[in-house]
Structure formats: C-alpha cells, structure tokens
Short mmCIF file of C-alpha atoms in Angstrom, two decimals:
data_model
loop_
_atom_site.label_atom_id
_atom_site.label_comp_id
_atom_site.label_asym_id
_atom_site.label_seq_id
_atom_site.Cartn_x
_atom_site.Cartn_y
_atom_site.Cartn_z
CA ASP A 1 -0.06 0.02 0.22
CA ALA A 2 1.70 3.15 -1.07
CA LYS A 3 -0.96 5.47 0.38
CA THR A 4 0.05 8.74 1.74
CA THR A 5 -2.59 11.02 3.32
CA GLN A 6 -3.19 15.28 2.60
CA PRO A 7 -5.36 17.81 3.38
CA ASN A 8 -8.01 18.46 0.80
CA SER A 9 -7.43 21.67 0.12
CA MET A 10 -5.17 24.59 1.86
CA GLU A 11 -5.34 28.59 1.29
CA SER A 12 -2.63 31.03 1.96
CA ASN A 13 -1.64 34.38 0.76
CA GLU A 14 0.48 35.82 -1.81
CA GLU A 15 4.07 36.55 -0.54
CA GLU A 16 3.83 34.61 3.16
CA PRO A 17 5.58 30.78 3.28
CA VAL A 18 3.00 27.67 2.74
CA HIS A 19 3.49 24.43 4.72
CA LEU A 20 1.88 21.15 3.12
CA PRO A 21 1.41 18.45 5.22
CA CYS A 22 1.98 15.02 4.40
CA ASN A 23 1.44 11.56 6.57
CA HIS A 24 2.86 8.24 5.37
CA SER A 25 3.22 6.56 8.37
CA THR A 26 3.50 3.12 6.66
CA ILE A 27 6.26 4.19 4.81
CA SER A 28 9.51 1.84 4.93
CA GLY A 29 12.97 2.40 5.41
CA THR A 30 13.78 2.79 1.77
CA ASP A 31 10.96 4.41 0.11
CA TYR A 32 11.55 8.18 -1.32
CA ILE A 33 9.32 10.56 -1.18
CA HIS A 34 8.29 12.64 -3.63
CA TRP A 35 6.11 16.04 -4.03
CA TYR A 36 4.70 17.08 -7.44
CA ARG A 37 2.33 19.80 -8.45
CA GLN A 38 -0.31 19.91 -11.17
CA LEU A 39 -1.41 23.75 -12.30
CA PRO A 40 -4.61 23.90 -13.88
CA SER A 41 -4.93 21.81 -17.51
CA GLN A 42 -1.01 20.95 -17.57
CA GLY A 43 0.33 17.41 -16.29
CA PRO A 44 2.37 17.59 -12.91
CA GLU A 45 5.66 18.91 -12.72
CA TYR A 46 8.48 17.40 -10.30
CA VAL A 47 8.67 19.70 -8.00
CA ILE A 48 11.30 17.84 -4.83
CA HIS A 49 12.03 14.48 -3.20
CA GLY A 50 14.13 12.95 -0.15
CA LEU A 51 14.37 10.60 1.60
CA THR A 52 16.08 11.47 5.35
CA SER A 53 17.47 14.85 5.74
CA ASN A 54 15.88 17.50 4.65
CA VAL A 55 16.22 18.96 0.89
CA ASN A 56 16.33 22.27 -0.71
CA ASN A 57 16.05 23.11 -4.41
CA ARG A 58 15.23 26.19 -6.70
CA MET A 59 10.96 25.80 -6.51
CA ALA A 60 10.82 24.42 -2.82
CA SER A 61 12.10 22.50 0.61
CA LEU A 62 11.26 19.65 2.17
CA ALA A 63 11.26 18.25 5.50
CA ILE A 64 10.75 15.14 6.48
CA ALA A 65 10.53 13.85 10.25
CA GLU A 66 12.72 11.77 11.90
CA ASP A 67 10.68 8.83 12.25
CA ARG A 68 9.78 9.41 8.61
CA LYS A 69 6.16 9.42 9.29
CA SER A 70 5.20 12.76 7.97
CA SER A 71 7.01 15.46 5.81
CA THR A 72 6.56 19.04 4.99
CA LEU A 73 6.92 20.76 1.56
CA ILE A 74 7.44 24.06 2.08
CA LEU A 75 7.20 27.43 -0.39
CA HIS A 76 9.06 29.94 1.24
CA ARG A 77 7.19 33.04 -0.42
CA ALA A 78 3.89 31.85 -2.48
CA THR A 79 2.94 33.54 -5.76
CA LEU A 80 0.02 33.58 -7.47
CA ARG A 81 1.54 30.56 -9.82
CA ASP A 82 1.78 28.25 -6.87
CA ALA A 83 -1.68 27.64 -7.14
CA ALA A 84 -1.91 23.95 -7.74
CA VAL A 85 -3.03 20.76 -6.72
CA TYR A 86 0.44 19.24 -5.03
CA TYR A 87 0.60 15.70 -4.38
CA CYS A 88 3.14 14.04 -1.88
CA ILE A 89 3.79 10.36 -3.19
CA ARG A 90 5.46 7.42 -1.71
CA ASP A 91 8.07 6.01 -4.09
CA GLN A 92 8.75 2.21 -3.18
CA GLY A 93 11.32 1.89 -6.08
CA ALA A 94 9.13 -0.22 -8.45
CA GLN A 95 9.58 2.87 -11.03
CA LYS A 96 6.03 3.75 -10.89
CA LEU A 97 4.34 6.30 -8.87
CA VAL A 98 0.87 6.04 -7.23
CA PHE A 99 -0.54 9.32 -6.91
CA GLY A 100 -3.66 10.37 -4.63
CA GLN A 101 -6.03 13.19 -4.65
CA GLY A 102 -3.16 15.51 -3.38
CA THR A 103 -3.77 19.24 -1.66
CA ARG A 104 -5.38 22.11 -3.72
CA LEU A 105 -3.53 24.93 -3.08
CA THR A 106 -5.04 28.55 -3.38
CA ILE A 107 -2.98 31.57 -3.02
CA ASN A 108 -4.57 35.15 -2.09
CA PRO A 109 -3.49 37.68 -3.87
CA SER B 1 17.49 19.23 -23.33
CA GLN B 2 14.74 16.06 -23.07
CA THR B 3 11.11 17.29 -25.04
CA ILE B 4 7.65 15.22 -24.45
CA HIS B 5 4.98 15.77 -27.59
CA GLN B 6 1.44 14.74 -27.04
CA TRP B 7 -1.23 14.68 -29.68
CA PRO B 8 -3.54 15.98 -30.50
CA ALA B 9 -4.16 18.22 -27.83
CA THR B 10 -7.87 17.75 -27.43
CA LEU B 11 -10.35 15.18 -29.27
CA VAL B 12 -13.86 14.82 -29.18
CA GLN B 13 -14.85 11.35 -30.21
CA PRO B 14 -18.23 9.50 -30.37
CA VAL B 15 -18.77 6.05 -28.34
CA GLY B 16 -17.85 3.66 -30.15
CA SER B 17 -15.28 5.11 -32.66
CA PRO B 18 -11.84 3.99 -32.15
CA LEU B 19 -8.74 5.99 -30.48
CA SER B 20 -5.42 6.73 -31.14
CA LEU B 21 -2.74 8.83 -29.08
CA GLU B 22 0.96 9.78 -29.78
CA CYS B 23 3.66 10.26 -27.41
CA THR B 24 7.23 11.00 -28.47
CA VAL B 25 9.79 11.72 -26.26
CA GLU B 26 13.55 13.57 -27.41
CA GLY B 27 16.63 13.55 -26.56
CA THR B 28 16.98 11.04 -24.70
CA SER B 29 17.34 6.92 -25.06
CA ASN B 30 15.42 4.03 -23.79
CA PRO B 31 13.12 5.95 -21.63
CA ASN B 32 10.30 4.29 -19.12
CA LEU B 33 7.23 5.54 -20.72
CA TYR B 34 4.23 6.07 -18.93
CA TRP B 35 0.07 6.53 -19.53
CA TYR B 36 -2.35 8.22 -17.11
CA ARG B 37 -5.64 8.90 -17.17
CA GLN B 38 -7.55 11.73 -14.97
CA ALA B 39 -11.33 11.58 -14.95
CA ALA B 40 -12.80 15.34 -14.46
CA GLY B 41 -12.00 16.45 -11.01
CA ARG B 42 -10.00 13.30 -9.78
CA GLY B 43 -6.61 12.16 -9.42
CA LEU B 44 -4.08 10.77 -11.83
CA GLN B 45 -4.60 7.14 -12.78
CA LEU B 46 -1.78 5.33 -14.18
CA LEU B 47 -2.63 3.25 -17.23
CA PHE B 48 -0.07 1.69 -18.80
CA TYR B 49 3.86 1.76 -18.40
CA SER B 50 6.96 0.44 -20.76
CA VAL B 51 10.73 0.05 -19.43
CA GLY B 52 11.76 -0.85 -23.21
CA ILE B 53 10.35 -1.31 -27.27
CA GLY B 54 7.82 -4.05 -27.13
CA GLN B 55 7.23 -3.92 -23.65
CA ILE B 56 4.71 -3.12 -21.75
CA SER B 57 2.52 -3.54 -18.43
CA SER B 58 -0.83 -2.79 -17.67
CA GLU B 59 -2.28 -1.38 -14.35
CA VAL B 60 -6.08 -1.42 -15.08
CA PRO B 61 -7.94 -3.82 -17.06
CA GLN B 62 -9.69 -1.55 -19.38
CA ASN B 63 -10.90 -1.53 -23.51
CA LEU B 64 -7.77 0.81 -24.16
CA SER B 65 -4.19 -1.04 -25.22
CA ALA B 66 -0.65 0.71 -25.44
CA SER B 67 2.00 -0.05 -27.60
CA ARG B 68 5.99 1.18 -28.09
CA PRO B 69 6.55 0.59 -31.22
CA GLN B 70 9.62 2.46 -31.13
CA ASP B 71 11.99 3.77 -28.40
CA ARG B 72 10.81 6.93 -28.00
CA GLN B 73 7.27 6.22 -29.19
CA PHE B 74 4.33 5.55 -27.01
CA ILE B 75 0.69 4.88 -28.24
CA LEU B 76 -2.71 4.35 -26.71
CA SER B 77 -5.32 3.12 -28.65
CA SER B 78 -8.67 1.59 -28.36
CA LYS B 79 -11.49 -0.35 -31.02
CA LYS B 80 -14.04 0.77 -29.46
CA LEU B 81 -14.39 4.35 -27.20
CA LEU B 82 -16.72 4.68 -24.03
CA LEU B 83 -18.28 7.13 -22.54
CA SER B 84 -16.63 6.75 -19.20
CA ASP B 85 -13.22 6.72 -21.68
CA SER B 86 -13.93 10.59 -21.64
CA GLY B 87 -10.41 12.04 -19.41
CA PHE B 88 -7.45 13.89 -19.81
CA TYR B 89 -4.56 11.50 -20.66
CA LEU B 90 -1.12 12.21 -19.97
CA CYS B 91 1.46 10.54 -21.10
CA ALA B 92 5.29 10.59 -19.38
CA TRP B 93 8.84 9.80 -19.15
CA SER B 94 11.26 9.00 -16.64
CA LEU B 95 15.14 7.84 -17.17
CA GLY B 96 13.96 4.44 -14.76
CA LEU B 97 16.47 4.89 -12.15
CA ALA B 98 16.51 2.32 -9.26
CA GLY B 99 16.25 2.86 -5.34
CA GLY B 100 13.47 5.24 -5.57
CA THR B 101 14.97 8.12 -7.14
CA ASP B 102 13.05 8.19 -10.40
CA THR B 103 11.43 11.38 -11.59
CA GLN B 104 8.46 11.20 -13.97
CA TYR B 105 8.49 14.43 -17.05
CA PHE B 106 4.54 14.82 -18.29
CA GLY B 107 3.61 15.99 -21.58
CA PRO B 108 0.83 18.54 -22.21
CA GLY B 109 -1.62 15.77 -21.99
CA THR B 110 -4.60 15.19 -24.22
CA ARG B 111 -8.12 16.01 -23.66
CA LEU B 112 -10.13 13.45 -24.66
CA THR B 113 -14.66 14.05 -24.68
CA VAL B 114 -16.74 10.97 -25.75
CA LEU B 115 -19.75 12.02 -26.79
#
C-alpha cells in the first residue's frame, strides 16, 4: 500500500510561506518521498524528493520528520503561480508512482 | 534537453469509435514511458507503463491498449470508445532509475471527450 494522506485543500496569501503536510505512517526505510504539483489544465511537474534529511531546491524545501512518518513541503514565498494541486507520493522503487488526491492550494492576492 | 510531445491536444469522439493517441520523447534514449488518465476532478490513474520497446505493463483492466513500436514512441489505443473513457490523458517519461529516485516528466496532455 503506497498510501499517503494530505489535506484536501489549503489556502494562503501571496508572498507568505506555505507549509503543505503529508502523512505516510506506513513508510518503509527505503521509500523516497516525492512531491509533484499540477497547475490547472497541465500535466504534473516534479517539485522535490528526499529520503531522510531535509532537501532544498530552487522551487521548495522538503522537511522530513525524524521518524519519517510525515513530511512537509515548504514554499518559502508563495506567488499566484504556485496555485496548484500538490501531490505527496511514496516511491517504493518500482519505477511507478501512485498519485492520490493531493492538496489543492489556493493563493490569495 | 529532453522534450515530450503529445497529440492531439483535444479530441472529441463518438461512442464506439476508435482512438489513437501518440506520445514521443526527444533527447533521451531507452526511457521508461507511462500513460495516465485523469477523469474530471479526480487524481491521476496509471494505465500503462513500458520499460522498453515492445514491453507493456497494464495497471488497470479496460478497453484501452498501449504499444511502443519505437524507443521513444508510446501509443494509446482503443477499438471502441466508451463514455467512461473521457478524461485528460497524460504521457510521461523517466530515466528508469532504481531505488526510488526516479523522476517522471509529463507531457502537455490530451483532453478526450467521448459523446
């Protein structure tokens, strides 16, 4: 079971940080956590991934709990273009991704 | 750099008609290829994936089929479309890295409406 749990929706204001949570309580020690996002009427795009330690790239930061049962995607300064559905996915190394319902992020101007 | 193409961008087809959607990737060799479907307001459902020419794995039984006639070409087909086949069809590619670090790159999608 590659299930992750995310809130259905979140709302934030422009230029403020956004913390998107994800629970993956049954994760195994070798499963990576991947985040993708899907802008309206587009295909998903890769955001970030990590295993144990926190990760940063130009798009976002990923904070992984010490017990790895949860993680948080951090957008440091949200813009209107960050409005999208964000998917948290456990990658079990099978070269297949199982997308859940994700979190619909709304950014208010 | 790598590019993924899908066509057509939109398609309206009658029930019972055939379907052929094409996906091509440029700038990489021997990619993993994937077909997903997204019904209106729903998440992505993996339909097929391929790790090489002629190798197709089906994830969900349905009236769709996939083929990979060339290394960087992936085709989704149906002999007779159903109303339930309507949706947003997405093709994706990846390098096929093992160990959970593989990243998928998605095409622009085809929006199919079956009437």
